[in-house]
Amino acid sequence: MEEPVTDFATSGGDASERNPVRDLPVHDLAGFTHRWVDADGVRLHAVEGGRPTGPAVVLLAGFPQTWWAWRNVMPSLADRFHVIAIDLPGQGHSERPEGSYDTHTVAAHVHAAVQALGVSTYWLVAHDIGAWVAFSLALNFEGRLRGVALLDAGIPGITLPEAIPTDPDRAWKTWHFAFHTVPDLPELLLAGREREYVGWFLKVKAHSPDTFDQAELDHYAASVAADGGLRASLAYYRAAAESARKNQEAAERQHLTVPILGISSSHGSIPDMAASISPWADNVTGVVVPDAGHFIPDEQPEAVAAVIADFIADGDWRPA
């Protein structure tokens, strides 16, 4: 049974009574509407627009970002697709619950949010930790998915190595995985310094250090700092072992048959997403986006939009 849409705000409207993260300003995107839905007990924020009768495309961002990571991709998709960007639990303007942040638990909330918005089947496009959630969602709700595109992510139990490299040429990309799992210490060191910490990731992991302007750095840092956002951001990493265990158990029972597109970049973290995922799925293709680092949707939004549109066009989409 679908959960009702319990909260929504029209673009430019007053969302103060609906937004569970009231200390974080709401950014509008022309042609899109802010919504808040009850997703199995967690209020999630979604930004929805495009063609209501077109194929539904759900977008998920990763650490340390919010739905705003897709702001330059969404308008390019809106003329053909029903576009929905969702803030994960603990991210952006979604509620920051105290419960588990393992990706199977989070995936159930995300899928419930999509269903609450009246979408029965959809294409799923996800980056970084969003891709962790998307892979677990595919394992649990494959029948509801038309296809899954995963951008530059090491997925717990699937493509994420057990050991963190210590070679300086590689360690800078993954050192934080271990740091974030240490109890209490990250909060002690990072509280009040979220701007510097978030800025390091966005500047260093992008191919061009000028990818993000000061306003964008402020937005993402404010999201991490607001109302338990730091705790929630760390919680995904602290639950990674549980996510890996559940992924492995599910993957042993089934092989994914839904079409999967691995999107890598010329200067990203995972050189070949398709190759890393192919042992777990039957229908995997891959592309490499040039002149981009880890934050591909921000760095090459037009290329990402074109890749998504081609992926959907190549699929056998039929109205559900």
mmCIF file of C-alpha atoms in Angstrom, residues 85-251:
data_model
loop_
_atom_site.group_PDB
_atom_site.id
_atom_site.type_symbol
_atom_site.label_atom_id
_atom_site.label_comp_id
_atom_site.label_asym_id
_atom_site.label_seq_id
_atom_site.Cartn_x
_atom_site.Cartn_y
_atom_site.Cartn_z
ATOM 1 C CA ALA A 85 15.633 14.131 -6.908
ATOM 2 C CA ILE A 86 15.452 12.798 -3.360
ATOM 3 C CA ASP A 87 17.487 13.743 -0.311
ATOM 4 C CA LEU A 88 18.505 10.557 1.497
ATOM 5 C CA PRO A 89 17.660 10.244 5.204
ATOM 6 C CA GLY A 90 19.993 12.600 7.053
ATOM 7 C CA GLN A 91 20.779 14.554 3.904
ATOM 8 C CA GLY A 92 19.634 18.019 2.853
ATOM 9 C CA HIS A 93 16.050 18.692 3.882
ATOM 10 C CA SER A 94 15.172 15.100 4.768
ATOM 11 C CA GLU A 95 14.657 13.990 8.340
ATOM 12 C CA ARG A 96 17.721 12.815 10.271
ATOM 13 C CA PRO A 97 16.418 9.669 12.027
ATOM 14 C CA GLU A 98 18.194 7.997 14.932
ATOM 15 C CA GLY A 99 17.797 4.493 13.477
ATOM 16 C CA SER A 100 19.963 2.423 11.179
ATOM 17 C CA TYR A 101 21.632 3.889 8.109
ATOM 18 C CA ASP A 102 22.527 0.568 6.512
ATOM 19 C CA THR A 103 21.738 0.836 2.833
ATOM 20 C CA HIS A 104 18.972 -1.779 2.839
ATOM 21 C CA THR A 105 17.073 0.132 5.517
ATOM 22 C CA VAL A 106 17.640 3.415 3.687
ATOM 23 C CA ALA A 107 16.699 1.869 0.331
ATOM 24 C CA ALA A 108 13.329 0.833 1.749
ATOM 25 C CA HIS A 109 12.675 4.438 2.814
ATOM 26 C CA VAL A 110 13.684 5.788 -0.594
ATOM 27 C CA HIS A 111 11.491 3.295 -2.435
ATOM 28 C CA ALA A 112 8.581 4.126 -0.125
ATOM 29 C CA ALA A 113 9.053 7.814 -0.934
ATOM 30 C CA VAL A 114 8.928 7.133 -4.681
ATOM 31 C CA GLN A 115 5.780 5.077 -4.273
ATOM 32 C CA ALA A 116 4.237 7.807 -2.107
ATOM 33 C CA LEU A 117 4.786 10.219 -4.982
ATOM 34 C CA GLY A 118 2.618 7.973 -7.142
ATOM 35 C CA VAL A 119 5.425 6.386 -9.177
ATOM 36 C CA SER A 120 5.207 2.612 -9.555
ATOM 37 C CA THR A 121 8.251 1.904 -11.763
ATOM 38 C CA TYR A 122 11.270 4.074 -12.391
ATOM 39 C CA TRP A 123 14.837 4.509 -13.565
ATOM 40 C CA LEU A 124 17.307 5.054 -10.729
ATOM 41 C CA VAL A 125 20.442 7.206 -11.105
ATOM 42 C CA ALA A 126 22.769 7.545 -8.135
ATOM 43 C CA HIS A 127 26.205 8.856 -7.180
ATOM 44 C CA ASP A 128 28.603 7.980 -4.340
ATOM 45 C CA ILE A 129 26.661 6.931 -1.200
ATOM 46 C CA GLY A 130 23.515 7.345 -3.256
ATOM 47 C CA ALA A 131 24.866 4.515 -5.407
ATOM 48 C CA TRP A 132 25.343 2.391 -2.267
ATOM 49 C CA VAL A 133 21.646 2.844 -1.570
ATOM 50 C CA ALA A 134 20.668 2.301 -5.205
ATOM 51 C CA PHE A 135 22.434 -1.046 -5.431
ATOM 52 C CA SER A 136 20.711 -2.294 -2.274
ATOM 53 C CA LEU A 137 17.409 -0.969 -3.584
ATOM 54 C CA ALA A 138 17.915 -2.963 -6.787
ATOM 55 C CA LEU A 139 18.526 -6.116 -4.760
ATOM 56 C CA ASN A 140 15.260 -5.637 -2.878
ATOM 57 C CA PHE A 141 12.945 -3.974 -5.407
ATOM 58 C CA GLU A 142 14.314 -5.031 -8.771
ATOM 59 C CA GLY A 143 10.836 -5.613 -10.175
ATOM 60 C CA ARG A 144 10.045 -1.908 -9.739
ATOM 61 C CA LEU A 145 13.117 -0.683 -11.584
ATOM 62 C CA ARG A 146 13.523 -0.101 -15.311
ATOM 63 C CA GLY A 147 17.265 0.443 -15.052
ATOM 64 C CA VAL A 148 19.967 1.635 -12.666
ATOM 65 C CA ALA A 149 22.857 4.008 -13.390
ATOM 66 C CA LEU A 150 25.631 4.111 -10.792
ATOM 67 C CA LEU A 151 28.213 6.911 -10.752
ATOM 68 C CA ASP A 152 31.731 6.562 -9.293
ATOM 69 C CA ALA A 153 31.135 4.598 -6.101
ATOM 70 C CA GLY A 154 32.745 1.726 -4.227
ATOM 71 C CA ILE A 155 29.721 -0.229 -2.974
ATOM 72 C CA PRO A 156 30.026 -2.029 0.395
ATOM 73 C CA GLY A 157 30.310 -5.793 0.009
ATOM 74 C CA ILE A 158 30.261 -5.495 -3.786
ATOM 75 C CA THR A 159 32.972 -3.227 -5.179
ATOM 76 C CA LEU A 160 34.415 -1.574 -2.061
ATOM 77 C CA PRO A 161 37.787 -3.149 -1.081
ATOM 78 C CA GLU A 162 38.098 -4.619 2.392
ATOM 79 C CA ALA A 163 41.409 -2.813 2.999
ATOM 80 C CA ILE A 164 42.004 0.914 2.711
ATOM 81 C CA PRO A 165 45.145 1.578 0.626
ATOM 82 C CA THR A 166 48.083 3.280 2.316
ATOM 83 C CA ASP A 167 49.871 4.285 -0.881
ATOM 84 C CA PRO A 168 49.708 8.106 -0.863
ATOM 85 C CA ASP A 169 48.813 8.154 -4.562
ATOM 86 C CA ARG A 170 45.580 6.302 -3.762
ATOM 87 C CA ALA A 171 44.963 6.762 -0.040
ATOM 88 C CA TRP A 172 43.712 10.343 -0.374
ATOM 89 C CA LYS A 173 40.639 9.039 -2.193
ATOM 90 C CA THR A 174 39.503 6.624 0.522
ATOM 91 C CA TRP A 175 41.169 7.541 3.839
ATOM 92 C CA HIS A 176 37.915 8.936 5.248
ATOM 93 C CA PHE A 177 36.157 5.557 5.122
ATOM 94 C CA ALA A 178 38.091 4.426 8.199
ATOM 95 C CA PHE A 179 38.063 7.828 9.907
ATOM 96 C CA HIS A 180 34.288 8.106 9.711
ATOM 97 C CA THR A 181 33.786 4.764 11.457
ATOM 98 C CA VAL A 182 35.769 5.748 14.565
ATOM 99 C CA PRO A 183 33.322 6.393 17.432
ATOM 100 C CA ASP A 184 33.013 10.007 18.616
ATOM 101 C CA LEU A 185 36.374 11.299 17.337
ATOM 102 C CA PRO A 186 35.127 12.682 14.000
ATOM 103 C CA GLU A 187 32.364 14.615 15.745
ATOM 104 C CA LEU A 188 34.892 16.020 18.224
ATOM 105 C CA LEU A 189 37.216 17.190 15.467
ATOM 106 C CA LEU A 190 34.657 18.289 12.868
ATOM 107 C CA ALA A 191 31.908 20.052 14.830
ATOM 108 C CA GLY A 192 32.179 23.720 13.939
ATOM 109 C CA ARG A 193 34.619 22.945 11.118
ATOM 110 C CA GLU A 194 32.155 21.464 8.645
ATOM 111 C CA ARG A 195 32.901 24.197 6.075
ATOM 112 C CA GLU A 196 36.609 23.330 5.948
ATOM 113 C CA TYR A 197 35.974 19.598 5.894
ATOM 114 C CA VAL A 198 33.308 19.614 3.201
ATOM 115 C CA GLY A 199 35.350 22.088 1.174
ATOM 116 C CA TRP A 200 38.322 19.720 1.120
ATOM 117 C CA PHE A 201 36.291 16.938 -0.516
ATOM 118 C CA LEU A 202 34.615 19.190 -3.052
ATOM 119 C CA LYS A 203 37.822 20.941 -4.079
ATOM 120 C CA VAL A 204 40.253 18.024 -4.039
ATOM 121 C CA LYS A 205 38.066 15.332 -5.563
ATOM 122 C CA ALA A 206 36.807 17.453 -8.435
ATOM 123 C CA HIS A 207 39.006 17.491 -11.531
ATOM 124 C CA SER A 208 38.966 21.294 -11.451
ATOM 125 C CA PRO A 209 39.283 22.951 -8.026
ATOM 126 C CA ASP A 210 37.013 25.736 -9.327
ATOM 127 C CA THR A 211 34.054 23.409 -9.892
ATOM 128 C CA PHE A 212 32.240 24.603 -6.758
ATOM 129 C CA ASP A 213 31.740 28.268 -5.913
ATOM 130 C CA GLN A 214 31.601 29.654 -2.399
ATOM 131 C CA ALA A 215 27.801 29.548 -2.239
ATOM 132 C CA GLU A 216 27.787 25.842 -3.096
ATOM 133 C CA LEU A 217 30.436 25.113 -0.490
ATOM 134 C CA ASP A 218 28.354 27.014 2.056
ATOM 135 C CA HIS A 219 25.203 25.095 1.115
ATOM 136 C CA TYR A 220 26.712 21.640 1.460
ATOM 137 C CA ALA A 221 28.560 22.511 4.650
ATOM 138 C CA ALA A 222 25.363 23.923 6.161
ATOM 139 C CA SER A 223 23.528 20.705 5.331
ATOM 140 C CA VAL A 224 26.138 18.610 7.133
ATOM 141 C CA ALA A 225 26.132 20.979 10.115
ATOM 142 C CA ALA A 226 22.356 21.349 10.492
ATOM 143 C CA ASP A 227 20.211 19.361 12.918
ATOM 144 C CA GLY A 228 22.236 16.162 13.222
ATOM 145 C CA GLY A 229 23.546 16.188 9.677
ATOM 146 C CA LEU A 230 27.117 15.371 10.725
ATOM 147 C CA ARG A 231 25.939 12.382 12.755
ATOM 148 C CA ALA A 232 23.835 11.166 9.849
ATOM 149 C CA SER A 233 26.640 11.635 7.317
ATOM 150 C CA LEU A 234 28.978 9.522 9.431
ATOM 151 C CA ALA A 235 26.257 6.945 10.084
ATOM 152 C CA TYR A 236 26.362 5.670 6.492
ATOM 153 C CA TYR A 237 30.026 4.781 6.915
ATOM 154 C CA ARG A 238 29.487 3.343 10.393
ATOM 155 C CA ALA A 239 26.783 1.090 8.950
ATOM 156 C CA ALA A 240 28.898 0.078 5.933
ATOM 157 C CA ALA A 241 29.790 -3.322 7.402
ATOM 158 C CA GLU A 242 26.111 -4.107 7.918
ATOM 159 C CA SER A 243 25.359 -2.838 4.412
ATOM 160 C CA ALA A 244 28.084 -5.107 3.039
ATOM 161 C CA ARG A 245 26.747 -8.131 4.922
ATOM 162 C CA LYS A 246 23.205 -7.587 3.661
ATOM 163 C CA ASN A 247 24.415 -6.944 0.119
ATOM 164 C CA GLN A 248 26.429 -10.148 0.060
ATOM 165 C CA GLU A 249 23.577 -12.206 1.467
ATOM 166 C CA ALA A 250 21.152 -10.810 -1.098
ATOM 167 C CA ALA A 251 23.614 -11.137 -3.976
#
